[in-house]
């Protein structure tokens, strides 16, 4: 439905459940895709599954110098960078009163600062091309808050406001900046939940089930497309109706 | 006119879509040539690429006119 032939995209966290599906969707739409993440083996497996237009670009986003290099590597591998999907994120959950400075800072570094640096690095090429798509994967938690996730929720709300600010700066250059905020999605991370935990979470979700990574990826694909040119600074909530407040 | 001035003028004309005659020594990018703040950032980026130099932020702020740009680049290139 959406054609990204000739476009180049970088997806961080592509070794994860949601990131992998985002990469598959963009690739299937014709884009050349850079797969970034810390675990090289799953990235290589995904690249082999996809084909010639997939490039493996390992990066540890907690190493901020490496973050600056990642954009250069992506441009070197793909020739340009038209679409940036900041999907990678980490959690270091703890109750507020027990949260260490390190638990706070490590989540800020990866989820907020690395996102800032990747966007800043990608902008030069997008400005020159007069076209760009930035899609940041946030979370329902960035809107609702969540006990034990003060650090994580802060970064996701931070990315949201940062995205709106940048969206206003670069809208005149045909660069859009949007967020996708997933609710509870079936990934290796949420597989660990037991039935009781699932049931409790799903009480607040009218759809009555968890989301699939493909359902998040479909939203990212839309925002990356030419058809979404008139959408910027917004958040697409993909949560089964779980946060309508 | 120097080679540097010619190259700077070409960038300004192309980027801002203005007539070459308007790009005079004292022409201000913002006040006279219709640039917005994002345009000035892009012009500095274009100068950096064209001349293979780095223009630090504090220097970039002093480049307000075509003449400022030529002067800075002449001293840096």
mmCIF file of C-alpha atoms in Angstrom:
data_model
loop_
_atom_site.group_PDB
_atom_site.id
_atom_site.type_symbol
_atom_site.label_atom_id
_atom_site.label_comp_id
_atom_site.label_asym_id
_atom_site.label_seq_id
_atom_site.Cartn_x
_atom_site.Cartn_y
_atom_site.Cartn_z
ATOM 1 C CA UNK A 1 0.000 0.000 0.000
ATOM 2 C CA UNK A 2 2.776 2.438 0.921
ATOM 3 C CA UNK A 3 5.772 2.657 -1.396
ATOM 4 C CA UNK A 4 9.177 3.467 0.084
ATOM 5 C CA UNK A 5 11.201 2.429 -2.961
ATOM 6 C CA UNK A 6 14.438 4.406 -3.072
ATOM 7 C CA UNK A 7 14.169 5.535 0.553
ATOM 8 C CA UNK A 8 16.686 4.629 3.228
ATOM 9 C CA UNK A 9 15.729 3.929 6.823
ATOM 10 C CA UNK A 10 17.606 3.329 10.060
ATOM 11 C CA UNK A 11 15.856 1.338 12.796
ATOM 12 C CA UNK A 12 17.418 1.177 16.249
ATOM 13 C CA UNK A 13 16.618 -1.738 18.484
ATOM 14 C CA UNK A 14 16.045 -3.865 15.389
ATOM 15 C CA UNK A 15 17.022 -7.000 17.282
ATOM 16 C CA UNK A 16 13.937 -6.636 19.492
ATOM 17 C CA UNK A 17 10.377 -7.775 18.933
ATOM 18 C CA UNK A 18 8.905 -4.458 17.804
ATOM 19 C CA UNK A 19 12.036 -3.154 16.068
ATOM 20 C CA UNK A 20 12.363 -6.285 13.972
ATOM 21 C CA UNK A 21 8.797 -5.965 12.723
ATOM 22 C CA UNK A 22 9.310 -2.278 11.939
ATOM 23 C CA UNK A 23 12.353 -3.201 9.848
ATOM 24 C CA UNK A 24 10.383 -5.922 8.048
ATOM 25 C CA UNK A 25 7.530 -3.535 7.231
ATOM 26 C CA UNK A 26 9.795 -0.797 5.876
ATOM 27 C CA UNK A 27 11.772 -3.335 3.879
ATOM 28 C CA UNK A 28 8.620 -4.900 2.447
ATOM 29 C CA UNK A 29 7.541 -1.426 1.297
ATOM 30 C CA UNK A 30 10.759 -1.164 -0.719
ATOM 31 C CA UNK A 31 13.066 0.778 1.606
ATOM 32 C CA UNK A 32 16.734 0.064 2.148
ATOM 33 C CA UNK A 33 16.990 -0.602 5.870
ATOM 34 C CA UNK A 34 19.832 -0.242 8.372
ATOM 35 C CA UNK A 35 19.392 -2.597 11.313
ATOM 36 C CA UNK A 36 20.931 -1.330 14.512
ATOM 37 C CA UNK A 37 21.121 -2.932 17.915
ATOM 38 C CA UNK A 38 23.544 -4.287 20.464
ATOM 39 C CA UNK A 39 23.104 -8.000 19.713
ATOM 40 C CA UNK A 40 24.782 -8.765 16.398
ATOM 41 C CA UNK A 41 23.498 -12.313 15.825
ATOM 42 C CA UNK A 42 19.776 -11.514 15.667
ATOM 43 C CA UNK A 43 20.577 -8.506 13.464
ATOM 44 C CA UNK A 44 22.485 -10.705 11.043
ATOM 45 C CA UNK A 45 19.709 -13.289 11.056
ATOM 46 C CA UNK A 46 17.159 -10.589 10.255
ATOM 47 C CA UNK A 47 19.357 -9.147 7.493
ATOM 48 C CA UNK A 48 19.716 -12.621 5.974
ATOM 49 C CA UNK A 49 15.942 -13.090 6.124
ATOM 50 C CA UNK A 50 15.280 -9.735 4.466
ATOM 51 C CA UNK A 51 17.872 -9.602 1.682
ATOM 52 C CA UNK A 52 20.223 -7.274 -0.168
ATOM 53 C CA UNK A 53 18.677 -4.001 0.959
ATOM 54 C CA UNK A 54 19.294 -4.760 4.645
ATOM 55 C CA UNK A 55 22.464 -3.571 6.399
ATOM 56 C CA UNK A 56 23.656 -4.565 9.851
ATOM 57 C CA UNK A 57 24.870 -1.558 11.867
ATOM 58 C CA UNK A 58 25.624 -2.620 15.459
ATOM 59 C CA UNK A 59 25.679 0.141 18.044
ATOM 60 C CA UNK A 60 25.523 0.408 21.804
ATOM 61 C CA UNK A 61 23.404 3.492 22.405
ATOM 62 C CA UNK A 62 24.734 3.929 25.935
ATOM 63 C CA UNK A 63 28.068 4.824 24.302
ATOM 64 C CA UNK A 64 27.276 8.361 23.180
ATOM 65 C CA UNK A 65 30.333 8.651 20.931
ATOM 66 C CA UNK A 66 29.181 5.529 19.100
ATOM 67 C CA UNK A 67 25.761 7.116 18.681
ATOM 68 C CA UNK A 68 27.242 9.991 16.681
ATOM 69 C CA UNK A 69 29.126 7.481 14.531
ATOM 70 C CA UNK A 70 26.004 5.422 13.833
ATOM 71 C CA UNK A 71 24.468 8.071 11.574
ATOM 72 C CA UNK A 72 27.695 8.339 9.592
ATOM 73 C CA UNK A 73 27.860 4.559 9.256
ATOM 74 C CA UNK A 74 24.249 4.427 8.108
ATOM 75 C CA UNK A 75 24.855 7.069 5.448
ATOM 76 C CA UNK A 76 28.042 5.305 4.345
ATOM 77 C CA UNK A 77 26.231 1.964 4.037
ATOM 78 C CA UNK A 78 23.024 3.200 2.414
ATOM 79 C CA UNK A 79 24.052 6.426 0.656
ATOM 80 C CA UNK A 80 21.596 8.604 2.583
ATOM 81 C CA UNK A 81 19.254 8.545 5.547
ATOM 82 C CA UNK A 82 15.657 9.503 4.808
ATOM 83 C CA UNK A 83 13.802 7.772 7.635
ATOM 84 C CA UNK A 84 14.963 7.469 11.239
ATOM 85 C CA UNK A 85 13.079 5.185 13.598
ATOM 86 C CA UNK A 86 14.210 5.566 17.198
ATOM 87 C CA UNK A 87 12.846 2.352 18.589
ATOM 88 C CA UNK A 88 15.588 1.238 20.981
ATOM 89 C CA UNK A 89 14.909 1.693 24.647
ATOM 90 C CA UNK A 90 15.845 0.197 27.955
ATOM 91 C CA UNK A 91 14.161 -0.142 31.317
ATOM 92 C CA UNK A 92 15.749 -0.149 34.769
ATOM 93 C CA UNK A 93 12.603 -0.337 36.874
ATOM 94 C CA UNK A 94 12.599 0.460 40.531
ATOM 95 C CA UNK A 95 10.427 2.198 43.052
ATOM 96 C CA UNK A 96 11.233 5.864 43.305
ATOM 97 C CA UNK A 97 12.629 5.693 46.831
ATOM 98 C CA UNK A 98 14.969 2.895 45.845
ATOM 99 C CA UNK A 99 16.019 4.154 42.427
ATOM 100 C CA UNK A 100 19.776 4.668 42.150
ATOM 101 C CA UNK A 101 21.405 7.506 40.242
ATOM 102 C CA UNK A 102 22.775 4.915 37.872
ATOM 103 C CA UNK A 103 19.349 3.423 37.162
ATOM 104 C CA UNK A 104 18.098 6.906 36.447
ATOM 105 C CA UNK A 105 21.012 8.022 34.293
ATOM 106 C CA UNK A 106 21.393 4.892 32.179
ATOM 107 C CA UNK A 107 17.765 5.091 31.061
ATOM 108 C CA UNK A 108 18.073 8.820 30.360
ATOM 109 C CA UNK A 109 21.225 8.237 28.311
ATOM 110 C CA UNK A 110 19.798 5.587 26.017
ATOM 111 C CA UNK A 111 16.158 6.595 25.723
ATOM 112 C CA UNK A 112 16.464 10.383 25.702
ATOM 113 C CA UNK A 113 20.023 11.519 24.978
ATOM 114 C CA UNK A 114 20.758 8.938 22.285
ATOM 115 C CA UNK A 115 17.441 9.792 20.622
ATOM 116 C CA UNK A 116 18.408 13.475 20.656
ATOM 117 C CA UNK A 117 21.819 12.756 19.170
ATOM 118 C CA UNK A 118 20.478 10.470 16.449
ATOM 119 C CA UNK A 119 17.898 13.051 15.422
ATOM 120 C CA UNK A 120 20.500 15.829 15.396
ATOM 121 C CA UNK A 121 22.840 13.705 13.308
ATOM 122 C CA UNK A 122 20.162 12.702 10.824
ATOM 123 C CA UNK A 123 18.880 16.240 10.260
ATOM 124 C CA UNK A 124 21.732 17.538 8.116
ATOM 125 C CA UNK A 125 21.027 15.078 5.318
ATOM 126 C CA UNK A 126 17.268 15.471 5.624
ATOM 127 C CA UNK A 127 17.537 19.262 5.466
ATOM 128 C CA UNK A 128 19.593 19.054 2.287
ATOM 129 C CA UNK A 129 17.240 16.514 0.762
ATOM 130 C CA UNK A 130 14.221 18.616 1.776
ATOM 131 C CA UNK A 131 12.579 15.385 2.893
ATOM 132 C CA UNK A 132 12.704 13.338 6.046
ATOM 133 C CA UNK A 133 10.729 11.191 8.432
ATOM 134 C CA UNK A 134 11.568 10.769 12.088
ATOM 135 C CA UNK A 135 9.476 8.348 14.104
ATOM 136 C CA UNK A 136 10.126 7.911 17.798
ATOM 137 C CA UNK A 137 8.707 4.931 19.605
ATOM 138 C CA UNK A 138 7.472 6.168 22.959
ATOM 139 C CA UNK A 139 5.061 4.362 25.266
ATOM 140 C CA UNK A 140 1.662 4.596 26.844
ATOM 141 C CA UNK A 141 3.671 5.010 30.047
ATOM 142 C CA UNK A 142 4.970 8.381 28.840
ATOM 143 C CA UNK A 143 1.391 9.630 28.994
ATOM 144 C CA UNK A 144 -0.039 7.731 31.943
ATOM 145 C CA UNK A 145 3.001 7.223 34.178
ATOM 146 C CA UNK A 146 3.626 3.859 35.802
ATOM 147 C CA UNK A 147 4.701 2.873 39.315
ATOM 148 C CA UNK A 148 8.289 1.665 39.276
ATOM 149 C CA UNK A 149 9.031 3.341 35.950
ATOM 150 C CA UNK A 150 9.668 6.956 36.917
ATOM 151 C CA UNK A 151 12.873 7.015 34.887
ATOM 152 C CA UNK A 152 11.413 5.257 31.843
ATOM 153 C CA UNK A 153 8.213 7.331 31.861
ATOM 154 C CA UNK A 154 10.256 10.537 32.122
ATOM 155 C CA UNK A 155 12.285 9.649 29.043
ATOM 156 C CA UNK A 156 9.215 8.781 27.003
ATOM 157 C CA UNK A 157 7.448 12.016 27.932
ATOM 158 C CA UNK A 158 10.736 13.818 27.199
ATOM 159 C CA UNK A 159 10.951 12.310 23.738
ATOM 160 C CA UNK A 160 7.367 13.382 23.099
ATOM 161 C CA UNK A 161 8.026 17.051 23.893
ATOM 162 C CA UNK A 162 11.371 16.967 22.095
ATOM 163 C CA UNK A 163 9.641 15.585 19.002
ATOM 164 C CA UNK A 164 7.013 18.323 19.049
ATOM 165 C CA UNK A 165 9.728 20.979 19.325
ATOM 166 C CA UNK A 166 11.736 19.598 16.436
ATOM 167 C CA UNK A 167 8.595 19.060 14.369
ATOM 168 C CA UNK A 168 7.958 22.805 14.506
ATOM 169 C CA UNK A 169 11.547 23.675 13.601
ATOM 170 C CA UNK A 170 11.787 21.568 10.465
ATOM 171 C CA UNK A 171 8.234 21.312 9.142
ATOM 172 C CA UNK A 172 9.004 23.839 6.397
ATOM 173 C CA UNK A 173 11.645 21.462 5.041
ATOM 174 C CA UNK A 174 9.216 18.554 4.534
ATOM 175 C CA UNK A 175 10.629 16.736 7.524
ATOM 176 C CA UNK A 176 8.028 15.264 9.841
ATOM 177 C CA UNK A 177 8.651 14.167 13.420
ATOM 178 C CA UNK A 178 6.100 11.934 15.103
ATOM 179 C CA UNK A 179 5.779 9.421 17.899
ATOM 180 C CA UNK A 180 4.192 6.022 18.073
ATOM 181 C CA UNK A 181 3.115 5.041 21.574
ATOM 182 C CA UNK A 182 2.507 1.316 21.947
ATOM 183 C CA UNK A 183 0.566 -0.165 24.830
ATOM 184 C CA UNK A 184 1.203 -3.724 25.924
ATOM 185 C CA UNK A 185 2.619 -5.642 22.960
ATOM 186 C CA UNK A 186 3.427 -9.362 22.633
ATOM 187 C CA UNK A 187 7.230 -9.455 22.628
ATOM 188 C CA UNK A 188 9.884 -11.649 24.257
ATOM 189 C CA UNK A 189 9.853 -9.089 27.084
ATOM 190 C CA UNK A 190 6.147 -9.456 27.842
ATOM 191 C CA UNK A 191 6.208 -13.261 27.377
ATOM 192 C CA UNK A 192 7.602 -13.406 30.875
ATOM 193 C CA UNK A 193 4.352 -12.154 32.376
ATOM 194 C CA UNK A 194 2.175 -14.817 34.007
ATOM 195 C CA UNK A 195 -1.547 -15.210 33.354
ATOM 196 C CA UNK A 196 -2.490 -13.261 36.442
ATOM 197 C CA UNK A 197 -0.294 -10.315 35.443
ATOM 198 C CA UNK A 198 -1.710 -10.336 31.922
ATOM 199 C CA UNK A 199 -5.286 -10.416 33.150
ATOM 200 C CA UNK A 200 -4.621 -7.481 35.438
ATOM 201 C CA UNK A 201 -3.102 -5.418 32.656
ATOM 202 C CA UNK A 202 -5.859 -6.256 30.186
ATOM 203 C CA UNK A 203 -8.593 -5.039 32.531
ATOM 204 C CA UNK A 204 -7.920 -1.530 31.271
ATOM 205 C CA UNK A 205 -7.733 -2.482 27.591
ATOM 206 C CA UNK A 206 -11.135 -2.464 25.843
ATOM 207 C CA UNK A 207 -9.819 -4.612 22.996
ATOM 208 C CA UNK A 208 -9.211 -7.320 25.564
ATOM 209 C CA UNK A 209 -5.920 -8.550 24.185
ATOM 210 C CA UNK A 210 -2.297 -7.555 23.868
ATOM 211 C CA UNK A 211 -1.112 -5.932 20.650
ATOM 212 C CA UNK A 212 1.101 -7.540 18.047
ATOM 213 C CA UNK A 213 4.428 -6.065 16.939
ATOM 214 C CA UNK A 214 3.069 -5.978 13.377
ATOM 215 C CA UNK A 215 0.324 -3.646 14.557
ATOM 216 C CA UNK A 216 2.926 -1.192 15.832
ATOM 217 C CA UNK A 217 5.014 -1.568 12.682
ATOM 218 C CA UNK A 218 2.006 -0.730 10.505
ATOM 219 C CA UNK A 219 1.689 2.625 12.261
ATOM 220 C CA UNK A 220 5.381 3.358 11.773
ATOM 221 C CA UNK A 221 5.138 2.461 8.090
ATOM 222 C CA UNK A 222 2.262 4.876 7.628
ATOM 223 C CA UNK A 223 4.082 7.750 9.338
ATOM 224 C CA UNK A 224 7.172 7.013 7.203
ATOM 225 C CA UNK A 225 5.191 7.183 3.982
ATOM 226 C CA UNK A 226 4.675 10.046 1.575
ATOM 227 C CA UNK A 227 0.967 9.819 2.365
ATOM 228 C CA UNK A 228 1.620 11.003 5.949
ATOM 229 C CA UNK A 229 3.264 14.261 4.817
ATOM 230 C CA UNK A 230 0.642 16.386 6.590
ATOM 231 C CA UNK A 231 1.108 14.716 9.974
ATOM 232 C CA UNK A 232 3.794 16.083 12.258
ATOM 233 C CA UNK A 233 4.344 16.569 15.972
ATOM 234 C CA UNK A 234 1.703 14.054 16.864
ATOM 235 C CA UNK A 235 1.510 10.710 18.630
ATOM 236 C CA UNK A 236 -0.168 7.652 17.186
ATOM 237 C CA UNK A 237 -1.429 5.560 20.094
ATOM 238 C CA UNK A 238 -1.439 1.839 19.370
ATOM 239 C CA UNK A 239 -2.770 0.410 22.591
ATOM 240 C CA UNK A 240 -6.114 -1.265 21.975
ATOM 241 C CA UNK A 241 -7.912 1.723 23.433
ATOM 242 C CA UNK A 242 -6.086 1.299 26.697
ATOM 243 C CA UNK A 243 -5.477 4.942 27.566
ATOM 244 C CA UNK A 244 -8.298 7.198 26.516
ATOM 245 C CA UNK A 245 -8.082 9.561 29.448
ATOM 246 C CA UNK B 1 35.539 39.754 -6.949
ATOM 247 C CA UNK B 2 37.519 36.958 -5.346
ATOM 248 C CA UNK B 3 36.953 33.324 -6.051
ATOM 249 C CA UNK B 4 35.715 32.831 -2.479
ATOM 250 C CA UNK B 5 33.171 35.621 -2.834
ATOM 251 C CA UNK B 6 31.896 34.108 -6.071
ATOM 252 C CA UNK B 7 31.416 30.720 -4.483
ATOM 253 C CA UNK B 8 29.725 32.180 -1.399
ATOM 254 C CA UNK B 9 27.414 34.241 -3.584
ATOM 255 C CA UNK B 10 26.474 31.190 -5.643
ATOM 256 C CA UNK B 11 25.465 29.319 -2.484
ATOM 257 C CA UNK B 12 23.439 32.256 -1.168
ATOM 258 C CA UNK B 13 21.669 32.783 -4.495
ATOM 259 C CA UNK B 14 20.821 29.102 -4.846
ATOM 260 C CA UNK B 15 19.780 28.571 -1.268
ATOM 261 C CA UNK B 16 17.708 31.691 -0.702
ATOM 262 C CA UNK B 17 16.454 32.001 -4.258
ATOM 263 C CA UNK B 18 17.444 35.668 -4.532
ATOM 264 C CA UNK B 19 18.899 37.642 -7.438
ATOM 265 C CA UNK B 20 22.689 37.878 -7.486
ATOM 266 C CA UNK B 21 22.567 41.701 -7.633
ATOM 267 C CA UNK B 22 20.893 41.796 -4.241
ATOM 268 C CA UNK B 23 23.745 39.873 -2.613
ATOM 269 C CA UNK B 24 25.905 42.871 -1.800
ATOM 270 C CA UNK B 25 28.690 43.308 0.731
ATOM 271 C CA UNK B 26 26.348 44.640 3.410
ATOM 272 C CA UNK B 27 23.270 42.580 2.547
ATOM 273 C CA UNK B 28 21.933 40.937 5.704
ATOM 274 C CA UNK B 29 20.770 37.365 5.172
ATOM 275 C CA UNK B 30 17.779 37.834 7.428
ATOM 276 C CA UNK B 31 16.856 41.518 6.982
ATOM 277 C CA UNK B 32 17.627 41.935 3.280
ATOM 278 C CA UNK B 33 17.604 38.489 1.713
ATOM 279 C CA UNK B 34 14.569 36.947 3.407
ATOM 280 C CA UNK B 35 16.329 34.185 5.310
ATOM 281 C CA UNK B 36 14.823 32.689 8.462
ATOM 282 C CA UNK B 37 16.888 31.339 11.347
ATOM 283 C CA UNK B 38 16.880 27.832 9.899
ATOM 284 C CA UNK B 39 18.138 29.200 6.567
ATOM 285 C CA UNK B 40 21.130 30.757 8.307
ATOM 286 C CA UNK B 41 22.000 27.400 9.886
ATOM 287 C CA UNK B 42 21.741 25.752 6.481
ATOM 288 C CA UNK B 43 23.895 28.452 4.854
ATOM 289 C CA UNK B 44 26.627 27.887 7.422
ATOM 290 C CA UNK B 45 26.407 24.132 6.777
ATOM 291 C CA UNK B 46 26.694 24.763 3.045
ATOM 292 C CA UNK B 47 29.729 27.037 3.542
ATOM 293 C CA UNK B 48 31.377 24.361 5.689
ATOM 294 C CA UNK B 49 30.939 21.788 2.962
ATOM 295 C CA UNK B 50 31.939 24.011 0.075
ATOM 296 C CA UNK B 51 35.148 25.197 1.712
ATOM 297 C CA UNK B 52 35.991 22.167 3.862
ATOM 298 C CA UNK B 53 36.087 24.221 7.053
ATOM 299 C CA UNK B 54 34.370 24.121 10.412
ATOM 300 C CA UNK B 55 32.495 27.212 11.503
ATOM 301 C CA UNK B 56 31.980 27.115 15.275
ATOM 302 C CA UNK B 57 28.619 28.269 16.657
ATOM 303 C CA UNK B 58 30.001 31.473 18.175
ATOM 304 C CA UNK B 59 31.561 32.416 14.842
ATOM 305 C CA UNK B 60 28.408 31.478 12.958
ATOM 306 C CA UNK B 61 26.492 33.982 15.063
ATOM 307 C CA UNK B 62 28.720 36.806 13.834
ATOM 308 C CA UNK B 63 28.043 35.986 10.185
ATOM 309 C CA UNK B 64 25.081 38.258 9.512
ATOM 310 C CA UNK B 65 25.837 39.615 6.043
ATOM 311 C CA UNK B 66 27.312 38.373 2.788
ATOM 312 C CA UNK B 67 30.424 40.422 3.549
ATOM 313 C CA UNK B 68 30.745 38.794 7.004
ATOM 314 C CA UNK B 69 30.622 35.353 5.409
ATOM 315 C CA UNK B 70 33.271 36.130 2.798
ATOM 316 C CA UNK B 71 35.520 37.703 5.411
ATOM 317 C CA UNK B 72 35.241 34.772 7.807
ATOM 318 C CA UNK B 73 35.752 32.139 5.149
ATOM 319 C CA UNK B 74 38.715 34.004 3.633
ATOM 320 C CA UNK B 75 40.432 33.962 7.004
ATOM 321 C CA UNK B 76 39.576 30.326 7.721
ATOM 322 C CA UNK B 77 39.982 28.591 4.369
#
